Amino acid sequence: QVQLVESGGGLVQAGDSLRLSCTTSGGTFNSYAYGMGWFRQTPGNDREFVAQIPRSTGSTYYGDSVKGRFTISRDNAKNTVYLGMNSLKPEDTAVYYCGASIYSGLHMSASDYQYWGQGTQVTVSP
């Protein structure tokens, strides 16, 4: 059973940077086993796609609202996926979730991910 634990969230001001981490355990974590994604969610809304590194590829994909500001990366040796966030805006405020998917290719829907962490809160003040 794969387990994911996010960390790195917090309260920052607009324009600041943060780096979120998602550490995995309980499974084989490498580029061939799981595609990894970051989503975010605000109260009353569905999970919004933020970024993904699909299985078996070094490609990265981003949601339009974060493109050019956020960077997803993975370190297989540390069983960890990162989300670097620059130029943060108040509208980036959300709970950020890390997900793992057994499917290949780009997956922007939360329903395509089988494993989730508990989430980490990011709050950006004006």
Short mmCIF file of N, CA, C and O in Angstrom, two decimals:
data_model
loop_
_atom_site.label_atom_id
_atom_site.label_comp_id
_atom_site.label_asym_id
_atom_site.label_seq_id
_atom_site.Cartn_x
_atom_site.Cartn_y
_atom_site.Cartn_z
N GLN A 1 0.84 -1.18 0.00
CA GLN A 1 0.00 0.00 0.00
C GLN A 1 0.88 1.24 0.00
O GLN A 1 1.67 1.45 0.91
N VAL A 2 0.71 2.06 -1.00
CA VAL A 2 1.49 3.29 -1.11
C VAL A 2 0.92 4.34 -0.17
O VAL A 2 -0.30 4.54 -0.11
N GLN A 3 1.79 5.00 0.56
CA GLN A 3 1.38 6.10 1.43
C GLN A 3 2.12 7.36 1.04
O GLN A 3 3.32 7.31 0.73
N LEU A 4 1.41 8.47 1.04
CA LEU A 4 1.98 9.76 0.65
C LEU A 4 1.82 10.75 1.80
O LEU A 4 0.75 10.81 2.42
N VAL A 5 2.86 11.52 2.06
CA VAL A 5 2.81 12.53 3.12
C VAL A 5 3.34 13.84 2.56
O VAL A 5 4.52 13.93 2.18
N GLU A 6 2.48 14.87 2.53
CA GLU A 6 2.89 16.18 2.07
C GLU A 6 3.42 17.01 3.24
O GLU A 6 3.00 16.83 4.38
N SER A 7 4.29 17.94 2.91
CA SER A 7 4.79 18.89 3.90
C SER A 7 5.26 20.14 3.18
O SER A 7 5.39 20.14 1.95
N GLY A 8 5.52 21.20 3.95
CA GLY A 8 6.07 22.41 3.37
C GLY A 8 5.10 23.57 3.23
O GLY A 8 5.51 24.66 2.83
N GLY A 9 3.84 23.33 3.53
CA GLY A 9 2.88 24.41 3.42
C GLY A 9 3.07 25.45 4.52
O GLY A 9 3.86 25.26 5.44
N GLY A 10 2.33 26.55 4.40
CA GLY A 10 2.43 27.58 5.41
C GLY A 10 1.77 28.87 4.97
O GLY A 10 1.08 28.92 3.95
N LEU A 11 1.98 29.90 5.77
CA LEU A 11 1.44 31.24 5.49
C LEU A 11 2.55 32.11 4.95
O LEU A 11 3.59 32.28 5.61
N VAL A 12 2.33 32.65 3.77
CA VAL A 12 3.33 33.52 3.13
C VAL A 12 2.62 34.75 2.56
O VAL A 12 1.40 34.81 2.51
N GLN A 13 3.43 35.70 2.12
CA GLN A 13 2.88 36.89 1.49
C GLN A 13 2.93 36.77 -0.02
O GLN A 13 3.73 35.98 -0.57
N ALA A 14 2.10 37.54 -0.68
CA ALA A 14 2.10 37.55 -2.14
C ALA A 14 3.50 37.86 -2.66
O ALA A 14 4.18 38.77 -2.14
N GLY A 15 3.93 37.10 -3.66
CA GLY A 15 5.25 37.28 -4.23
C GLY A 15 6.30 36.35 -3.65
O GLY A 15 7.39 36.21 -4.22
N ASP A 16 6.00 35.73 -2.52
CA ASP A 16 6.93 34.82 -1.87
C ASP A 16 6.98 33.47 -2.60
O ASP A 16 6.20 33.22 -3.52
N SER A 17 7.89 32.62 -2.11
CA SER A 17 8.05 31.28 -2.67
C SER A 17 7.90 30.23 -1.58
O SER A 17 8.17 30.50 -0.40
N LEU A 18 7.50 29.04 -1.99
CA LEU A 18 7.43 27.89 -1.11
C LEU A 18 7.82 26.65 -1.91
O LEU A 18 7.66 26.64 -3.13
N ARG A 19 8.29 25.62 -1.21
CA ARG A 19 8.50 24.33 -1.85
C ARG A 19 7.79 23.27 -1.03
O ARG A 19 8.10 23.07 0.15
N LEU A 20 6.86 22.61 -1.67
CA LEU A 20 6.14 21.50 -1.05
C LEU A 20 6.86 20.19 -1.36
O LEU A 20 7.44 20.04 -2.44
N SER A 21 6.79 19.28 -0.41
CA SER A 21 7.37 17.95 -0.59
C SER A 21 6.29 16.89 -0.40
O SER A 21 5.37 17.07 0.39
N CYS A 22 6.44 15.80 -1.13
CA CYS A 22 5.54 14.66 -1.00
C CYS A 22 6.43 13.42 -0.91
O CYS A 22 7.04 13.02 -1.90
N THR A 23 6.49 12.84 0.27
CA THR A 23 7.32 11.67 0.49
C THR A 23 6.46 10.42 0.47
O THR A 23 5.41 10.38 1.10
N THR A 24 6.91 9.40 -0.26
CA THR A 24 6.14 8.17 -0.41
C THR A 24 6.77 7.03 0.36
O THR A 24 7.98 7.01 0.61
N SER A 25 5.95 6.06 0.73
CA SER A 25 6.43 4.86 1.39
C SER A 25 5.45 3.73 1.09
O SER A 25 4.34 3.96 0.63
N GLY A 26 5.91 2.51 1.34
CA GLY A 26 5.03 1.36 1.21
C GLY A 26 4.94 0.79 -0.18
O GLY A 26 4.16 -0.12 -0.43
N GLY A 27 5.70 1.31 -1.12
CA GLY A 27 5.63 0.78 -2.48
C GLY A 27 6.93 1.05 -3.20
O GLY A 27 7.86 1.62 -2.63
N THR A 28 6.98 0.66 -4.45
CA THR A 28 8.16 0.90 -5.27
C THR A 28 7.99 2.25 -5.93
O THR A 28 7.13 2.42 -6.80
N PHE A 29 8.77 3.19 -5.49
CA PHE A 29 8.65 4.54 -6.01
C PHE A 29 9.75 4.78 -7.01
O PHE A 29 10.90 4.95 -6.65
N ASN A 30 9.40 4.76 -8.26
CA ASN A 30 10.34 5.17 -9.30
C ASN A 30 9.53 5.66 -10.49
O ASN A 30 8.30 5.62 -10.50
N SER A 31 10.24 6.14 -11.48
CA SER A 31 9.58 6.77 -12.62
C SER A 31 8.71 5.80 -13.41
O SER A 31 7.85 6.22 -14.16
N TYR A 32 8.96 4.48 -13.23
CA TYR A 32 8.21 3.50 -14.01
C TYR A 32 6.95 3.01 -13.31
O TYR A 32 6.08 2.43 -13.91
N ALA A 33 6.89 3.24 -12.00
CA ALA A 33 5.78 2.68 -11.23
C ALA A 33 4.58 3.63 -11.16
O ALA A 33 3.44 3.20 -11.32
N TYR A 34 4.84 4.90 -10.92
CA TYR A 34 3.74 5.84 -10.70
C TYR A 34 3.99 7.17 -11.39
O TYR A 34 5.10 7.69 -11.39
N GLY A 35 2.92 7.70 -11.95
CA GLY A 35 2.92 9.09 -12.31
C GLY A 35 2.54 9.88 -11.07
O GLY A 35 1.70 9.45 -10.27
N MET A 36 3.16 11.02 -10.86
CA MET A 36 2.91 11.81 -9.66
C MET A 36 2.32 13.16 -10.03
O MET A 36 2.78 13.80 -10.97
N GLY A 37 1.33 13.57 -9.27
CA GLY A 37 0.67 14.83 -9.56
C GLY A 37 0.42 15.64 -8.30
O GLY A 37 0.36 15.11 -7.19
N TRP A 38 0.28 16.92 -8.50
CA TRP A 38 -0.14 17.85 -7.44
C TRP A 38 -1.48 18.46 -7.84
O TRP A 38 -1.68 18.88 -8.99
N PHE A 39 -2.37 18.50 -6.87
CA PHE A 39 -3.68 19.13 -7.04
C PHE A 39 -3.88 20.10 -5.88
O PHE A 39 -3.19 20.01 -4.86
N ARG A 40 -4.85 20.97 -6.01
CA ARG A 40 -5.20 21.84 -4.90
C ARG A 40 -6.72 21.98 -4.82
O ARG A 40 -7.42 21.78 -5.80
N GLN A 41 -7.16 22.30 -3.62
CA GLN A 41 -8.60 22.34 -3.38
C GLN A 41 -8.94 23.44 -2.39
O GLN A 41 -8.27 23.59 -1.36
N THR A 42 -9.99 24.18 -2.72
CA THR A 42 -10.54 25.19 -1.81
C THR A 42 -11.93 24.74 -1.39
O THR A 42 -12.56 23.92 -2.08
N PRO A 43 -12.43 25.25 -0.29
CA PRO A 43 -13.73 24.79 0.23
C PRO A 43 -14.84 24.91 -0.80
O PRO A 43 -14.99 25.95 -1.45
N GLY A 44 -15.59 23.84 -0.96
CA GLY A 44 -16.73 23.83 -1.86
C GLY A 44 -16.39 23.57 -3.31
O GLY A 44 -17.29 23.56 -4.17
N ASN A 45 -15.12 23.36 -3.60
CA ASN A 45 -14.70 23.15 -4.99
C ASN A 45 -14.02 21.80 -5.17
O ASN A 45 -13.54 21.20 -4.21
N ASP A 46 -14.00 21.34 -6.42
CA ASP A 46 -13.30 20.10 -6.74
C ASP A 46 -11.79 20.33 -6.72
O ASP A 46 -11.32 21.47 -6.75
N ARG A 47 -11.07 19.24 -6.69
CA ARG A 47 -9.60 19.34 -6.75
C ARG A 47 -9.19 19.83 -8.14
O ARG A 47 -9.62 19.28 -9.15
N GLU A 48 -8.33 20.82 -8.12
CA GLU A 48 -7.85 21.44 -9.36
C GLU A 48 -6.46 20.92 -9.69
O GLU A 48 -5.57 20.86 -8.84
N PHE A 49 -6.28 20.52 -10.93
CA PHE A 49 -4.98 20.05 -11.39
C PHE A 49 -3.96 21.17 -11.33
O PHE A 49 -4.21 22.29 -11.82
N VAL A 50 -2.80 20.86 -10.77
CA VAL A 50 -1.71 21.84 -10.68
C VAL A 50 -0.54 21.42 -11.56
O VAL A 50 -0.06 22.20 -12.38
N ALA A 51 -0.05 20.18 -11.36
CA ALA A 51 1.13 19.75 -12.10
C ALA A 51 1.24 18.23 -12.07
O ALA A 51 0.71 17.58 -11.17
N GLN A 52 1.95 17.66 -13.06
CA GLN A 52 2.14 16.22 -13.10
C GLN A 52 3.46 15.86 -13.76
O GLN A 52 3.91 16.54 -14.70
N ILE A 53 4.09 14.81 -13.24
CA ILE A 53 5.15 14.09 -13.95
C ILE A 53 4.60 12.70 -14.23
O ILE A 53 4.43 11.90 -13.32
N PRO A 54 4.28 12.37 -15.48
CA PRO A 54 3.71 11.05 -15.79
C PRO A 54 4.73 9.93 -15.59
O PRO A 54 5.93 10.18 -15.49
N ARG A 55 4.23 8.70 -15.60
CA ARG A 55 5.10 7.53 -15.53
C ARG A 55 6.07 7.49 -16.70
O ARG A 55 5.74 7.89 -17.81
N SER A 56 7.27 6.98 -16.44
CA SER A 56 8.23 6.64 -17.49
C SER A 56 8.57 7.78 -18.42
O SER A 56 8.86 7.56 -19.59
N THR A 57 8.53 8.99 -17.91
CA THR A 57 8.89 10.13 -18.74
C THR A 57 9.41 11.25 -17.87
O THR A 57 9.05 11.36 -16.71
N GLY A 58 10.27 12.07 -18.44
CA GLY A 58 10.75 13.23 -17.72
C GLY A 58 9.94 14.47 -18.02
O GLY A 58 10.25 15.55 -17.53
N SER A 59 8.88 14.29 -18.79
CA SER A 59 8.05 15.43 -19.14
C SER A 59 7.29 15.95 -17.92
O SER A 59 7.05 15.22 -16.96
N THR A 60 6.92 17.21 -17.96
CA THR A 60 6.11 17.81 -16.90
C THR A 60 4.96 18.59 -17.53
O THR A 60 5.08 19.09 -18.66
N TYR A 61 3.87 18.66 -16.80
CA TYR A 61 2.68 19.35 -17.28
C TYR A 61 2.13 20.22 -16.15
O TYR A 61 2.22 19.85 -14.99
N TYR A 62 1.55 21.35 -16.55
CA TYR A 62 1.07 22.31 -15.56
C TYR A 62 -0.31 22.84 -15.92
O TYR A 62 -0.66 22.96 -17.09
N GLY A 63 -1.06 23.18 -14.87
CA GLY A 63 -2.30 23.87 -15.10
C GLY A 63 -2.03 25.29 -15.57
O GLY A 63 -0.99 25.88 -15.25
N ASP A 64 -2.95 25.86 -16.30
CA ASP A 64 -2.73 27.18 -16.89
C ASP A 64 -2.49 28.25 -15.83
O ASP A 64 -1.71 29.18 -16.05
N SER A 65 -3.13 28.11 -14.69
CA SER A 65 -3.03 29.16 -13.67
C SER A 65 -1.68 29.19 -12.96
O SER A 65 -1.35 30.18 -12.30
N VAL A 66 -0.87 28.13 -13.11
CA VAL A 66 0.42 28.08 -12.41
C VAL A 66 1.59 27.99 -13.38
O VAL A 66 2.75 28.04 -12.96
N LYS A 67 1.31 27.87 -14.65
CA LYS A 67 2.36 27.71 -15.65
C LYS A 67 3.33 28.89 -15.60
O LYS A 67 2.91 30.05 -15.56
N GLY A 68 4.61 28.59 -15.56
CA GLY A 68 5.62 29.63 -15.49
C GLY A 68 6.00 30.05 -14.07
O GLY A 68 7.00 30.75 -13.88
N ARG A 69 5.20 29.63 -13.09
CA ARG A 69 5.48 29.99 -11.69
C ARG A 69 5.80 28.78 -10.83
O ARG A 69 6.59 28.89 -9.88
N PHE A 70 5.22 27.64 -11.16
CA PHE A 70 5.40 26.41 -10.36
C PHE A 70 6.27 25.42 -11.14
O PHE A 70 6.24 25.39 -12.37
N THR A 71 7.00 24.59 -10.38
CA THR A 71 7.84 23.57 -10.98
C THR A 71 7.69 22.26 -10.20
O THR A 71 7.89 22.24 -8.98
N ILE A 72 7.36 21.19 -10.91
CA ILE A 72 7.28 19.88 -10.30
C ILE A 72 8.55 19.10 -10.63
O ILE A 72 9.08 19.20 -11.74
N SER A 73 9.04 18.35 -9.65
CA SER A 73 10.23 17.52 -9.87
C SER A 73 10.14 16.31 -8.95
O SER A 73 9.35 16.29 -8.00
N ARG A 74 10.93 15.29 -9.26
CA ARG A 74 10.93 14.09 -8.42
C ARG A 74 12.36 13.62 -8.19
O ARG A 74 13.21 13.76 -9.07
N ASP A 75 12.58 13.06 -7.01
CA ASP A 75 13.87 12.49 -6.65
C ASP A 75 13.60 11.05 -6.24
O ASP A 75 13.17 10.79 -5.11
N ASN A 76 13.81 10.11 -7.16
CA ASN A 76 13.50 8.72 -6.88
C ASN A 76 14.33 8.16 -5.73
O ASN A 76 13.87 7.32 -4.97
N ALA A 77 15.56 8.64 -5.59
CA ALA A 77 16.43 8.15 -4.52
C ALA A 77 15.87 8.51 -3.15
O ALA A 77 16.10 7.80 -2.17
N LYS A 78 15.14 9.62 -3.08
CA LYS A 78 14.56 10.06 -1.81
C LYS A 78 13.06 9.75 -1.72
O LYS A 78 12.41 10.16 -0.76
N ASN A 79 12.53 9.07 -2.72
CA ASN A 79 11.10 8.75 -2.74
C ASN A 79 10.24 9.99 -2.55
O ASN A 79 9.22 9.97 -1.86
N THR A 80 10.62 11.06 -3.20
CA THR A 80 9.98 12.35 -2.94
C THR A 80 9.69 13.09 -4.24
O THR A 80 10.49 13.06 -5.18
N VAL A 81 8.55 13.75 -4.26
CA VAL A 81 8.16 14.65 -5.33
C VAL A 81 8.06 16.05 -4.73
O VAL A 81 7.58 16.20 -3.60
N TYR A 82 8.49 17.03 -5.49
CA TYR A 82 8.48 18.41 -5.01
C TYR A 82 7.59 19.29 -5.88
O TYR A 82 7.39 19.01 -7.06
N LEU A 83 7.08 20.35 -5.29
CA LEU A 83 6.39 21.39 -6.04
C LEU A 83 6.99 22.72 -5.61
O LEU A 83 6.73 23.18 -4.49
N GLY A 84 7.79 23.30 -6.47
CA GLY A 84 8.34 24.61 -6.22
C GLY A 84 7.34 25.66 -6.68
O GLY A 84 6.82 25.58 -7.79
N MET A 85 7.07 26.62 -5.81
CA MET A 85 6.06 27.63 -6.12
C MET A 85 6.68 29.02 -5.95
O MET A 85 7.12 29.37 -4.84
N ASN A 86 6.72 29.75 -7.03
CA ASN A 86 7.26 31.11 -7.02
C ASN A 86 6.16 32.12 -7.32
O ASN A 86 5.11 31.77 -7.88
N SER A 87 6.43 33.37 -6.99
CA SER A 87 5.50 34.46 -7.28
C SER A 87 4.09 34.11 -6.84
O SER A 87 3.12 34.27 -7.60
N LEU A 88 3.97 33.67 -5.62
CA LEU A 88 2.67 33.22 -5.13
C LEU A 88 1.67 34.36 -5.08
O LEU A 88 2.02 35.53 -4.81
N LYS A 89 0.42 34.01 -5.35
CA LYS A 89 -0.68 34.97 -5.37
C LYS A 89 -1.74 34.54 -4.34
O LYS A 89 -1.83 33.36 -4.01
N PRO A 90 -2.54 35.47 -3.87
CA PRO A 90 -3.61 35.09 -2.93
C PRO A 90 -4.52 34.00 -3.48
O PRO A 90 -5.00 33.15 -2.71
N GLU A 91 -4.72 33.97 -4.79
CA GLU A 91 -5.57 32.95 -5.38
C GLU A 91 -4.93 31.57 -5.41
O GLU A 91 -5.58 30.58 -5.78
N ASP A 92 -3.67 31.47 -5.02
CA ASP A 92 -3.03 30.17 -4.86
C ASP A 92 -3.36 29.53 -3.51
O ASP A 92 -2.99 28.37 -3.26
N THR A 93 -4.04 30.26 -2.66
CA THR A 93 -4.42 29.74 -1.35
C THR A 93 -5.32 28.52 -1.50
O THR A 93 -6.35 28.59 -2.18
N ALA A 94 -4.93 27.41 -0.90
CA ALA A 94 -5.67 26.14 -1.02
C ALA A 94 -4.97 25.09 -0.17
O ALA A 94 -3.86 25.31 0.34
N VAL A 95 -5.63 23.95 -0.04
CA VAL A 95 -4.97 22.75 0.46
C VAL A 95 -4.37 22.04 -0.75
O VAL A 95 -5.08 21.78 -1.73
N TYR A 96 -3.10 21.75 -0.67
CA TYR A 96 -2.40 21.09 -1.78
C TYR A 96 -2.23 19.61 -1.47
O TYR A 96 -1.77 19.23 -0.39
N TYR A 97 -2.60 18.79 -2.46
CA TYR A 97 -2.55 17.34 -2.33
C TYR A 97 -1.60 16.74 -3.35
O TYR A 97 -1.56 17.17 -4.52
N CYS A 98 -0.90 15.72 -2.91
CA CYS A 98 -0.05 14.93 -3.79
C CYS A 98 -0.78 13.64 -4.11
O CYS A 98 -1.39 13.02 -3.21
N GLY A 99 -0.74 13.23 -5.38
CA GLY A 99 -1.38 12.00 -5.79
C GLY A 99 -0.45 11.13 -6.61
O GLY A 99 0.44 11.64 -7.29
N ALA A 100 -0.68 9.81 -6.55
CA ALA A 100 0.09 8.85 -7.34
C ALA A 100 -0.87 8.07 -8.23
O ALA A 100 -1.93 7.62 -7.78
N SER A 101 -0.48 7.92 -9.49
CA SER A 101 -1.33 7.24 -10.47
C SER A 101 -0.56 6.10 -11.13
O SER A 101 0.60 6.27 -11.51
N ILE A 102 -1.24 4.96 -11.30
CA ILE A 102 -0.63 3.83 -12.00
C ILE A 102 -0.77 3.96 -13.51
O ILE A 102 -0.17 3.20 -14.26
N TYR A 103 -1.52 4.93 -13.97
CA TYR A 103 -1.76 5.09 -15.40
C TYR A 103 -0.63 5.86 -16.06
O TYR A 103 -0.03 6.77 -15.48
N SER A 104 -0.36 5.51 -17.30
CA SER A 104 0.63 6.24 -18.08
C SER A 104 -0.02 7.46 -18.72
O SER A 104 -1.24 7.53 -18.85
N GLY A 105 0.82 8.40 -19.10
CA GLY A 105 0.32 9.56 -19.81
C GLY A 105 -0.12 10.69 -18.90
O GLY A 105 -0.04 10.60 -17.68
N LEU A 106 -0.59 11.74 -19.54
CA LEU A 106 -1.05 12.92 -18.81
C LEU A 106 -2.43 12.66 -18.21
O LEU A 106 -3.33 12.21 -18.90
N HIS A 107 -2.58 12.97 -16.94
CA HIS A 107 -3.86 12.79 -16.25
C HIS A 107 -4.13 14.01 -15.39
O HIS A 107 -3.47 14.22 -14.37
N MET A 108 -5.10 14.79 -15.81
CA MET A 108 -5.43 16.03 -15.13
C MET A 108 -6.66 15.88 -14.25
O MET A 108 -7.08 16.86 -13.62
N SER A 109 -7.24 14.69 -14.20
CA SER A 109 -8.41 14.45 -13.38
C SER A 109 -8.02 13.73 -12.11
O SER A 109 -7.31 12.73 -12.14
N ALA A 110 -8.52 14.23 -10.99
CA ALA A 110 -8.20 13.60 -9.71
C ALA A 110 -8.66 12.15 -9.65
O ALA A 110 -8.08 11.33 -8.93
N SER A 111 -9.68 11.81 -10.38
CA SER A 111 -10.22 10.45 -10.35
C SER A 111 -9.25 9.44 -10.96
O SER A 111 -9.43 8.23 -10.79
N ASP A 112 -8.23 9.89 -11.66
CA ASP A 112 -7.24 8.99 -12.26
C ASP A 112 -6.09 8.67 -11.31
O ASP A 112 -5.16 7.98 -11.70
N TYR A 113 -6.15 9.15 -10.10
CA TYR A 113 -5.11 8.92 -9.11
C TYR A 113 -5.64 7.99 -8.03
O TYR A 113 -6.74 8.21 -7.50
N GLN A 114 -4.86 6.99 -7.69
CA GLN A 114 -5.32 5.96 -6.78
C GLN A 114 -4.88 6.21 -5.33
O GLN A 114 -5.49 5.69 -4.40
N TYR A 115 -3.84 6.98 -5.16
CA TYR A 115 -3.31 7.20 -3.82
C TYR A 115 -3.16 8.70 -3.58
O TYR A 115 -2.73 9.45 -4.48
N TRP A 116 -3.47 9.12 -2.35
CA TRP A 116 -3.43 10.54 -1.99
C TRP A 116 -2.80 10.72 -0.62
O TRP A 116 -2.93 9.86 0.27
N GLY A 117 -2.18 11.88 -0.45
CA GLY A 117 -1.75 12.28 0.87
C GLY A 117 -2.86 13.02 1.59
O GLY A 117 -3.96 13.18 1.06
N GLN A 118 -2.54 13.50 2.78
CA GLN A 118 -3.55 14.15 3.61
C GLN A 118 -3.69 15.63 3.29
O GLN A 118 -4.64 16.27 3.76
N GLY A 119 -2.76 16.17 2.52
CA GLY A 119 -2.82 17.57 2.13
C GLY A 119 -2.03 18.49 3.04
O GLY A 119 -1.79 18.18 4.22
N THR A 120 -1.61 19.61 2.50
CA THR A 120 -0.89 20.63 3.26
C THR A 120 -1.45 22.00 2.88
O THR A 120 -1.65 22.28 1.69
N GLN A 121 -1.72 22.83 3.87
CA GLN A 121 -2.36 24.13 3.64
C GLN A 121 -1.34 25.16 3.18
O GLN A 121 -0.28 25.32 3.82
N VAL A 122 -1.68 25.85 2.13
CA VAL A 122 -0.90 27.00 1.67
C VAL A 122 -1.81 28.22 1.71
O VAL A 122 -2.88 28.21 1.11
N THR A 123 -1.39 29.24 2.43
CA THR A 123 -2.15 30.47 2.53
C THR A 123 -1.28 31.63 2.10
O THR A 123 -0.18 31.81 2.64
N VAL A 124 -1.75 32.40 1.12
CA VAL A 124 -1.00 33.52 0.60
C VAL A 124 -1.77 34.80 0.92
O VAL A 124 -2.89 34.99 0.45
N SER A 125 -1.17 35.66 1.71
CA SER A 125 -1.81 36.91 2.09
C SER A 125 -1.47 38.00 1.08
O SER A 125 -0.39 37.97 0.47
N PRO A 126 -2.38 38.97 0.88
CA PRO A 126 -2.14 40.03 -0.12
C PRO A 126 -0.92 40.88 0.23
O PRO A 126 -0.55 41.02 1.39
#
